[in-house]
Amino acid sequence: MTAAAPAVAVDAGSRYLRVARADSDGPPLLVDLPGTVPGEGLPTPDRVRGDRAAALAAACAAYRAHCGPPGRLVAVVPHGEHPPPAAETGEPPPQLLGVPHAVLALLRHAGTPPLSPVLVCDLGGAGVSLARCLLTGGTWAVSGPPRHAPLPGGYGAAFDRAVLDGAGLTADDPEVLRLLALARAESGRRTEVALDRMVARPDRAERLADTVVHEVAGREITAGVVHRAFARLTEGLDRVLADAGPDRMPVVAVGGAARSATLVRHLADRLGLPVPLPDGTDPALAPVFGAALVAAGRVDAADRYPHAVAVRVHRTVGGLPRDEELVISPPGTLAPGGATVFAETGGERIRLGAAPAEGGTGREVQLLVRGAGTRGGVSATAVTVSAAAGDRFHVGVRVTTDGTAHLVLHPLAPEAPAPHRHAAEPAAQEIPLGALPADPAP
């Protein structure tokens, strides 16, 4: 009997392509592909850097060439980032999983007691983001996040560029970036000690500035260079914290920059000590390891929206007008990046009219969110739907991986003579609604 193809997870980052597996037992591990930087992954090729769909295709191609086609595929997506349509990879479309859900899956699998609400701070190569996560009915509702992704290159890349510029090296050479990663792996502790001392005692920083912490491509990198570049990280993090204005609550720090104990202390000074990752997990690998556990079926993603989504509709009953709430999506149905969920009854989609308001060309539609145990929905947003008199629709909702909900109005095809019965249906109308509330309590 042929063994089933393994389930894998991919985190196609701006600096590294990380592919991980989690077999039936044991911890998740990076797949060792040719050219992998130990503890990091494959350096992201220049041709796909900044294009997440193309980077995902490159990661899948590298895995397929070395290991054969994967089975189930889960792709990590930074929360707050709306990925472009997936490039053709030859595999079934991946399940998309946001960083917060992937990290929380890792914690739940390790038996870490769930803390709610909790913040997931992603200090990644492309950007820094802060997502507020609320556990409801066994699933996580994620709101936000404030995000800072400087150009060119991104958040972590801005730090690398400053370090390499300070040493007189080019930041656009993949080989130089690879050597920088190797140097950090070898001398990370020495660098952190010097940086920590310079941050803690600015009056003594000048004495340590000329200390050589590592060497890259024949050039010495000093503590002073690293210290000056460190401001790129703290300034970006402070910008996100200021935008979020969060209360102090538990926080989980992940991403490559979260390896810096000095930066994590900077975060702790503002929000409190971060929740420890299980078994000393490398924070840069936490998202792909959590996604690998989900891919292997060892933990649920818990990424369904936990509340019911409804619209307020107007009906005439017994000759009298009446407002009602029509549930489109029951609790625990909507998944980020998943299919549109349509309002149904008895397994059939409900047909609704969206006749224009008197004297206008559109009609206001109120979207409601109903928490468990509540009798009525709380208004989440209102949108204007353009429609002609007599237009009828199937109405649905979908949520993209960046957390944005969309009201989907799929028009019913008009009746046509028999020879033309299978003509193309009219295109659906999609209206962005913004993020659904994590807590719909009035």
Short mmCIF file of C-alpha atoms in Angstrom, two decimals:
data_model
loop_
_atom_site.label_atom_id
_atom_site.label_comp_id
_atom_site.label_asym_id
_atom_site.label_seq_id
_atom_site.Cartn_x
_atom_site.Cartn_y
_atom_site.Cartn_z
CA MET A 1 0.00 0.00 0.00
CA THR A 2 1.38 3.40 -0.98
CA ALA A 3 1.82 5.80 1.93
CA ALA A 4 -0.23 8.97 1.79
CA ALA A 5 1.63 12.12 0.83
CA PRO A 6 2.61 14.08 3.96
CA ALA A 7 0.72 17.20 5.00
CA VAL A 8 2.92 20.28 5.10
CA ALA A 9 2.75 23.94 6.01
CA VAL A 10 4.45 26.79 4.18
CA ASP A 11 5.37 30.24 5.46
CA ALA A 12 6.46 32.08 2.31
CA GLY A 13 8.15 35.09 3.86
CA SER A 14 9.96 38.03 2.36
CA ARG A 15 13.33 36.65 3.50
CA TYR A 16 12.83 32.89 3.89
CA LEU A 17 10.61 30.15 2.51
CA ARG A 18 9.83 27.86 5.44
CA VAL A 19 8.28 24.42 4.91
CA ALA A 20 7.41 22.35 7.99
CA ARG A 21 5.93 18.94 8.76
CA ALA A 22 4.32 17.50 11.89
CA ASP A 23 4.03 13.73 11.70
CA SER A 24 1.74 11.62 13.86
CA ASP A 25 3.89 12.24 16.91
CA GLY A 26 6.85 14.37 17.84
CA PRO A 27 7.34 18.10 17.42
CA PRO A 28 6.97 19.95 14.11
CA LEU A 29 10.20 20.27 12.14
CA LEU A 30 11.47 22.27 9.20
CA VAL A 31 11.84 20.21 6.04
CA ASP A 32 15.54 20.17 5.11
CA LEU A 33 15.52 21.27 1.48
CA PRO A 34 18.68 21.81 -0.61
CA GLY A 35 20.05 25.30 0.06
CA THR A 36 18.30 25.65 3.42
CA VAL A 37 19.90 27.96 5.98
CA PRO A 38 19.82 25.96 9.24
CA GLY A 39 17.03 27.16 11.49
CA GLU A 40 15.73 29.56 8.86
CA GLY A 41 14.58 27.92 5.64
CA LEU A 42 15.31 28.57 1.99
CA PRO A 43 16.36 32.15 1.20
CA THR A 44 13.52 33.76 -0.75
CA PRO A 45 14.64 34.21 -4.38
CA ASP A 46 14.92 37.79 -5.59
CA ARG A 47 12.43 37.16 -8.39
CA VAL A 48 9.57 36.43 -5.96
CA ARG A 49 10.48 38.67 -3.04
CA GLY A 50 7.50 40.88 -2.23
CA ASP A 51 5.06 38.65 -4.17
CA ARG A 52 3.60 36.24 -1.63
CA ALA A 53 1.68 34.14 -4.17
CA ALA A 54 4.81 33.66 -6.29
CA ALA A 55 6.87 32.93 -3.16
CA LEU A 56 4.35 30.25 -2.14
CA ALA A 57 4.64 28.70 -5.60
CA ALA A 58 8.44 28.74 -5.32
CA ALA A 59 8.32 27.03 -1.91
CA CYS A 60 5.94 24.36 -3.22
CA ALA A 61 8.13 23.78 -6.28
CA ALA A 62 11.23 23.35 -4.10
CA TYR A 63 9.41 20.88 -1.84
CA ARG A 64 7.95 18.95 -4.77
CA ALA A 65 11.35 18.64 -6.49
CA HIS A 66 12.93 17.18 -3.35
CA CYS A 67 10.10 15.32 -1.62
CA GLY A 68 7.36 14.82 -4.19
CA PRO A 69 3.88 16.40 -4.16
CA PRO A 70 2.55 17.27 -0.71
CA GLY A 71 -0.77 16.07 0.64
CA ARG A 72 -2.75 18.65 2.55
CA LEU A 73 -1.18 22.09 2.29
CA VAL A 74 -1.63 24.96 4.76
CA ALA A 75 -0.15 28.37 3.94
CA VAL A 76 0.58 30.97 6.62
CA VAL A 77 -0.58 34.51 5.82
CA PRO A 78 0.25 37.58 7.93
CA HIS A 79 -2.94 38.87 9.49
CA GLY A 80 -3.92 42.17 7.97
CA GLU A 81 -2.40 41.29 4.61
CA HIS A 82 -4.72 40.46 1.73
CA PRO A 83 -2.84 38.03 -0.51
CA PRO A 84 -3.25 38.19 -4.28
CA PRO A 85 -4.80 35.25 -6.17
CA ALA A 86 -2.66 32.16 -5.71
CA ALA A 87 -0.19 31.31 -8.44
CA GLU A 88 -0.51 27.92 -10.15
CA THR A 89 1.43 25.36 -8.09
CA GLY A 90 0.16 22.05 -9.40
CA GLU A 91 -1.29 21.17 -5.97
CA PRO A 92 -4.81 21.66 -4.61
CA PRO A 93 -5.35 25.22 -3.35
CA PRO A 94 -3.88 25.58 0.14
CA GLN A 95 -5.84 26.30 3.24
CA LEU A 96 -4.91 29.84 4.27
CA LEU A 97 -4.21 30.37 7.97
CA GLY A 98 -3.45 33.72 9.54
CA VAL A 99 -0.44 34.09 11.83
CA PRO A 100 -2.54 34.63 15.00
CA HIS A 101 -4.55 31.44 14.45
CA ALA A 102 -1.41 29.45 13.61
CA VAL A 103 0.40 30.63 16.75
CA LEU A 104 -2.61 30.02 18.99
CA ALA A 105 -2.94 26.52 17.52
CA LEU A 106 0.68 25.84 18.52
CA LEU A 107 -0.02 27.00 22.08
CA ARG A 108 -3.23 24.98 22.37
CA HIS A 109 -1.54 21.83 21.12
CA ALA A 110 1.16 22.25 23.78
CA GLY A 111 -1.51 22.50 26.47
CA THR A 112 -0.91 26.16 27.27
CA PRO A 113 -4.05 27.36 29.09
CA PRO A 114 -5.93 29.67 26.70
CA LEU A 115 -5.73 33.33 27.69
CA SER A 116 -8.46 35.56 26.35
CA PRO A 117 -8.25 38.26 25.23
CA VAL A 118 -4.66 37.91 24.07
CA LEU A 119 -2.51 39.89 21.66
CA VAL A 120 -0.38 38.24 18.99
CA CYS A 121 2.52 40.51 18.04
CA ASP A 122 4.07 39.45 14.75
CA LEU A 123 7.54 40.95 14.36
CA GLY A 124 8.21 39.56 10.91
CA GLY A 125 10.45 40.36 8.01
CA ALA A 126 7.73 42.11 6.00
CA GLY A 127 5.98 44.00 8.78
CA VAL A 128 5.04 44.28 12.43
CA SER A 129 1.41 43.78 13.42
CA LEU A 130 -0.64 43.47 16.58
CA ALA A 131 -3.85 41.38 16.53
CA ARG A 132 -6.37 41.16 19.38
CA CYS A 133 -7.73 37.62 19.78
CA LEU A 134 -10.86 36.69 21.73
CA LEU A 135 -11.80 33.07 22.44
CA THR A 136 -15.52 32.40 22.06
CA GLY A 137 -17.16 29.00 21.85
CA GLY A 138 -13.90 27.24 21.07
CA THR A 139 -12.91 29.52 18.19
CA TRP A 140 -10.83 32.67 17.99
CA ALA A 141 -12.21 35.96 16.72
CA VAL A 142 -9.33 38.16 15.59
CA SER A 143 -9.62 41.90 15.17
CA GLY A 144 -7.23 44.48 13.84
CA PRO A 145 -4.45 44.64 13.34
CA PRO A 146 -2.52 47.84 13.23
CA ARG A 147 0.33 47.06 10.85
CA HIS A 148 3.59 48.74 9.92
CA ALA A 149 5.30 47.50 6.77
CA PRO A 150 7.91 50.04 5.62
CA LEU A 151 9.15 50.06 2.06
CA PRO A 152 11.36 48.98 0.50
CA GLY A 153 11.64 45.46 1.83
CA GLY A 154 9.69 45.58 5.08
CA TYR A 155 10.21 45.74 8.83
CA GLY A 156 12.95 43.18 9.46
CA ALA A 157 14.55 44.04 6.12
CA ALA A 158 14.86 47.67 7.20
CA PHE A 159 16.92 46.51 10.18
CA ASP A 160 19.10 44.26 8.01
CA ARG A 161 19.61 47.07 5.51
CA ALA A 162 20.72 49.45 8.25
CA VAL A 163 23.15 46.86 9.64
CA LEU A 164 24.67 46.09 6.25
CA ASP A 165 24.78 49.73 5.18
CA GLY A 166 26.62 50.52 8.40
CA ALA A 167 29.20 47.88 7.53
CA GLY A 168 29.54 49.06 3.94
CA LEU A 169 27.79 46.00 2.46
CA THR A 170 24.91 45.80 0.00
CA ALA A 171 21.56 44.62 1.37
CA ASP A 172 20.35 43.51 -2.07
CA ASP A 173 22.73 40.57 -2.41
CA PRO A 174 21.06 37.27 -1.35
CA GLU A 175 24.45 35.77 -0.55
CA VAL A 176 25.26 38.62 1.84
CA LEU A 177 21.88 38.14 3.55
CA ARG A 178 22.59 34.42 3.87
CA LEU A 179 25.98 35.11 5.44
CA LEU A 180 24.38 37.62 7.82
CA ALA A 181 21.88 34.96 8.96
CA LEU A 182 24.70 32.45 9.53
CA ALA A 183 26.75 35.01 11.45
CA ARG A 184 23.80 35.79 13.72
CA ALA A 185 23.27 32.10 14.40
CA GLU A 186 26.91 31.75 15.44
CA SER A 187 27.28 34.95 17.48
CA GLY A 188 23.72 35.86 18.45
CA ARG A 189 24.41 35.69 22.17
CA ARG A 190 27.41 38.03 21.93
CA THR A 191 25.40 40.51 19.88
CA GLU A 192 22.46 40.47 22.31
CA VAL A 193 24.68 41.05 25.33
CA ALA A 194 26.37 44.04 23.72
CA LEU A 195 23.07 45.48 22.45
CA ASP A 196 21.35 44.97 25.79
CA ARG A 197 24.13 46.80 27.62
CA MET A 198 24.04 49.71 25.19
CA VAL A 199 20.26 50.07 25.47
CA ALA A 200 20.21 49.71 29.25
CA ARG A 201 23.14 52.11 29.83
CA PRO A 202 23.22 54.77 27.09
CA ASP A 203 25.98 56.55 28.99
CA ARG A 204 28.25 53.55 28.38
CA ALA A 205 27.15 52.86 24.81
CA GLU A 206 30.10 54.69 23.29
CA ARG A 207 32.58 52.40 25.06
CA LEU A 208 31.02 49.32 23.42
CA ALA A 209 30.39 50.83 20.01
CA ASP A 210 33.59 49.49 18.46
CA THR A 211 33.14 45.95 19.78
CA VAL A 212 33.02 43.53 16.84
CA VAL A 213 29.99 41.24 17.20
CA HIS A 214 30.31 39.30 13.93
CA GLU A 215 31.87 39.31 10.50
CA VAL A 216 30.03 39.12 7.17
CA ALA A 217 31.65 38.80 3.74
CA GLY A 218 35.00 39.93 5.14
CA ARG A 219 33.54 43.03 6.85
CA GLU A 220 33.37 43.55 10.59
CA ILE A 221 30.00 44.47 12.09
CA THR A 222 30.27 46.35 15.34
CA ALA A 223 27.90 46.73 18.28
CA GLY A 224 27.55 50.41 17.40
CA VAL A 225 26.22 49.53 13.93
CA VAL A 226 23.70 47.08 15.41
CA HIS A 227 22.66 49.59 18.08
CA ARG A 228 21.94 52.31 15.52
CA ALA A 229 19.99 49.87 13.33
CA PHE A 230 17.98 48.69 16.34
CA ALA A 231 16.07 51.98 16.29
CA ARG A 232 14.37 50.77 13.08
CA LEU A 233 12.78 47.97 15.09
CA THR A 234 11.72 49.95 18.16
CA GLU A 235 10.31 52.83 16.12
CA GLY A 236 8.15 50.51 14.02
CA LEU A 237 6.90 48.61 17.06
CA ASP A 238 6.08 51.82 18.92
CA ARG A 239 4.12 53.07 15.92
CA VAL A 240 1.92 49.98 15.93
CA LEU A 241 1.43 50.13 19.70
CA ALA A 242 0.42 53.78 19.46
CA ASP A 243 -2.09 52.99 16.70
CA ALA A 244 -3.58 50.11 18.70
CA GLY A 245 -3.68 51.89 22.04
CA PRO A 246 -4.16 48.50 23.77
CA ASP A 247 -4.68 47.90 27.44
CA ARG A 248 -2.08 45.75 29.12
CA MET A 249 -3.01 42.14 28.42
CA PRO A 250 -1.21 38.88 27.66
CA VAL A 251 0.85 39.06 24.50
CA VAL A 252 2.57 36.42 22.36
CA ALA A 253 5.61 37.66 20.41
CA VAL A 254 6.58 35.81 17.23
CA GLY A 255 8.55 36.49 14.06
CA GLY A 256 12.27 36.79 13.37
CA ALA A 257 12.71 40.07 15.25
CA ALA A 258 11.16 38.46 18.36
CA ARG A 259 14.42 36.52 18.70
CA SER A 260 15.91 39.72 20.07
CA ALA A 261 15.61 39.65 23.85
CA THR A 262 16.24 43.40 23.84
CA LEU A 263 13.28 44.06 21.54
CA VAL A 264 11.05 41.70 23.55
CA ARG A 265 11.96 43.66 26.71
CA HIS A 266 11.00 46.84 24.85
CA LEU A 267 7.62 45.23 24.18
CA ALA A 268 7.32 43.97 27.77
CA ASP A 269 7.88 47.48 29.14
CA ARG A 270 4.71 48.53 27.31
CA LEU A 271 2.44 45.46 27.50
CA GLY A 272 3.93 43.10 30.07
CA LEU A 273 6.03 39.95 29.75
CA PRO A 274 5.08 37.86 26.69
CA VAL A 275 3.54 34.40 27.05
CA PRO A 276 6.39 31.87 26.62
CA LEU A 277 6.32 29.69 23.53
CA PRO A 278 6.22 25.92 24.16
CA ASP A 279 9.53 24.16 24.72
CA GLY A 280 11.54 27.23 23.76
CA THR A 281 10.15 27.29 20.19
CA ASP A 282 12.03 29.66 17.91
CA PRO A 283 9.62 32.63 17.56
CA ALA A 284 10.45 32.91 13.86
CA LEU A 285 9.21 29.35 13.34
CA ALA A 286 6.17 29.43 15.64
CA PRO A 287 3.64 30.30 12.89
CA VAL A 288 4.77 27.60 10.43
CA PHE A 289 5.00 25.02 13.23
CA GLY A 290 1.44 25.81 14.34
CA ALA A 291 0.26 25.58 10.74
CA ALA A 292 2.04 22.23 10.35
CA LEU A 293 0.10 20.85 13.32
CA VAL A 294 -3.12 22.05 11.69
CA ALA A 295 -2.11 20.50 8.34
CA ALA A 296 -1.43 17.16 10.04
CA GLY A 297 -4.81 17.24 11.77
CA ARG A 298 -3.27 17.23 15.24
CA VAL A 299 -5.03 20.44 16.29
CA ASP A 300 -7.98 22.40 14.93
CA ALA A 301 -7.29 25.80 13.40
CA ALA A 302 -10.16 27.32 15.47
CA ASP A 303 -10.39 30.07 12.88
CA ARG A 304 -14.16 30.02 12.26
CA TYR A 305 -15.94 33.25 13.15
CA PRO A 306 -17.72 32.36 16.42
CA HIS A 307 -20.77 34.59 16.04
CA ALA A 308 -23.82 34.53 13.79
CA VAL A 309 -23.94 37.08 10.96
CA ALA A 310 -27.34 38.37 9.83
CA VAL A 311 -28.99 41.14 7.83
CA ARG A 312 -32.07 43.10 8.70
CA VAL A 313 -34.79 42.46 6.14
CA HIS A 314 -38.20 44.02 5.56
CA ARG A 315 -41.13 41.71 5.00
CA THR A 316 -44.89 42.11 4.72
CA VAL A 317 -46.80 39.62 6.85
CA GLY A 318 -50.58 39.72 6.89
CA GLY A 319 -50.50 43.01 5.08
CA LEU A 320 -48.31 44.62 7.74
CA PRO A 321 -44.63 45.57 7.33
CA ARG A 322 -42.24 43.83 9.71
CA ASP A 323 -38.49 43.96 10.32
CA GLU A 324 -36.77 40.63 10.79
CA GLU A 325 -33.23 39.32 11.17
CA LEU A 326 -32.16 36.86 8.50
CA VAL A 327 -29.19 34.74 9.58
CA ILE A 328 -26.70 34.37 6.72
CA SER A 329 -23.93 32.56 8.55
CA PRO A 330 -24.55 30.54 11.74
CA PRO A 331 -21.93 30.66 14.50
CA GLY A 332 -18.67 28.89 13.69
CA THR A 333 -19.22 28.83 9.92
CA LEU A 334 -17.21 31.64 8.32
CA ALA A 335 -13.51 30.90 7.85
CA PRO A 336 -10.92 33.49 6.77
CA GLY A 337 -10.04 32.82 3.15
CA GLY A 338 -12.87 30.28 2.92
CA ALA A 339 -15.86 30.04 0.63
CA THR A 340 -18.83 32.39 0.67
CA VAL A 341 -21.59 31.30 3.05
CA PHE A 342 -25.09 31.98 1.71
CA ALA A 343 -28.33 32.34 3.65
CA GLU A 344 -30.21 29.04 3.36
CA THR A 345 -33.32 27.31 4.60
CA GLY A 346 -33.91 23.59 4.15
CA GLY A 347 -30.70 23.30 2.16
CA GLU A 348 -31.85 25.85 -0.43
CA ARG A 349 -30.49 29.35 -0.84
CA ILE A 350 -32.94 32.07 0.12
CA ARG A 351 -33.96 34.54 -2.56
CA LEU A 352 -34.17 38.16 -1.48
CA GLY A 353 -35.15 41.33 -3.24
CA ALA A 354 -33.13 44.53 -2.93
CA ALA A 355 -35.54 47.03 -4.41
CA PRO A 356 -34.21 50.60 -4.43
CA ALA A 357 -35.47 52.99 -1.83
CA GLU A 358 -38.05 55.51 -2.96
CA GLY A 359 -36.43 58.30 -4.95
CA GLY A 360 -33.01 56.59 -4.98
CA THR A 361 -30.98 53.95 -6.77
CA GLY A 362 -29.81 52.03 -3.73
CA ARG A 363 -31.05 50.52 -0.51
CA GLU A 364 -29.37 50.53 2.88
CA VAL A 365 -28.61 47.08 4.24
CA GLN A 366 -27.77 46.65 7.92
CA LEU A 367 -25.38 43.86 8.84
CA LEU A 368 -25.88 42.43 12.32
CA VAL A 369 -23.71 40.20 14.51
CA ARG A 370 -25.35 38.04 17.16
CA GLY A 371 -23.38 36.58 20.03
CA ALA A 372 -24.26 33.26 21.63
CA GLY A 373 -27.17 33.50 24.05
CA THR A 374 -28.34 36.91 22.79
CA ARG A 375 -31.83 37.40 21.38
CA GLY A 376 -31.02 40.11 18.87
CA GLY A 377 -28.10 41.10 16.71
CA VAL A 378 -25.85 44.09 17.27
CA SER A 379 -25.41 46.38 14.29
CA ALA A 380 -21.93 45.91 12.81
CA THR A 381 -22.19 48.16 9.78
CA ALA A 382 -24.59 49.47 7.14
CA VAL A 383 -23.97 49.54 3.40
CA THR A 384 -25.87 50.77 0.38
CA VAL A 385 -26.72 48.14 -2.21
CA SER A 386 -27.28 49.26 -5.77
CA ALA A 387 -30.16 47.40 -7.40
CA ALA A 388 -32.85 47.90 -10.00
CA ALA A 389 -36.53 47.34 -9.26
CA GLY A 390 -37.31 43.65 -9.33
CA ASP A 391 -33.71 42.48 -8.85
CA ARG A 392 -33.43 39.37 -6.70
CA PHE A 393 -30.33 37.86 -5.11
CA HIS A 394 -28.88 35.07 -3.08
CA VAL A 395 -27.16 36.87 -0.20
CA GLY A 396 -23.97 35.65 1.42
CA VAL A 397 -20.90 36.68 3.40
CA ARG A 398 -17.24 35.77 3.06
CA VAL A 399 -14.16 36.79 5.04
CA THR A 400 -10.76 37.27 3.42
CA THR A 401 -7.56 36.31 5.19
CA ASP A 402 -6.91 39.95 6.09
CA GLY A 403 -10.07 39.85 8.26
CA THR A 404 -12.27 41.90 5.92
CA ALA A 405 -15.86 40.71 5.58
CA HIS A 406 -17.67 41.08 2.25
CA LEU A 407 -21.40 41.08 1.62
CA VAL A 408 -21.95 38.96 -1.50
CA LEU A 409 -25.08 39.47 -3.62
CA HIS A 410 -25.37 36.79 -6.28
CA PRO A 411 -28.06 37.85 -8.76
CA LEU A 412 -30.50 35.25 -9.96
CA ALA A 413 -30.15 34.69 -13.69
CA PRO A 414 -33.27 35.96 -15.50
CA GLU A 415 -35.46 33.35 -17.10
CA ALA A 416 -34.39 32.81 -20.69
CA PRO A 417 -35.85 30.83 -23.60
CA ALA A 418 -34.87 27.17 -23.53
CA PRO A 419 -32.02 27.38 -26.11
CA HIS A 420 -30.29 29.99 -23.96
CA ARG A 421 -31.06 28.48 -20.56
CA HIS A 422 -27.40 27.83 -19.80
CA ALA A 423 -26.10 31.30 -20.63
CA ALA A 424 -23.48 32.72 -18.25
CA GLU A 425 -24.90 33.97 -14.97
CA PRO A 426 -24.56 37.63 -13.99
CA ALA A 427 -21.50 38.41 -11.88
CA ALA A 428 -21.89 38.64 -8.12
CA GLN A 429 -21.74 42.02 -6.42
CA GLU A 430 -19.33 42.24 -3.47
CA ILE A 431 -19.37 45.03 -0.91
CA PRO A 432 -16.52 45.31 1.65
CA LEU A 433 -17.86 45.53 5.20
CA GLY A 434 -14.65 45.91 7.22
CA ALA A 435 -13.67 43.65 10.10
CA LEU A 436 -16.37 41.79 11.97
CA PRO A 437 -16.39 42.60 15.70
CA ALA A 438 -14.60 40.15 17.96
CA ASP A 439 -17.06 40.85 20.76
CA PRO A 440 -20.60 41.80 19.64
CA ALA A 441 -21.88 42.53 23.12
CA PRO A 442 -23.99 45.75 23.10
#
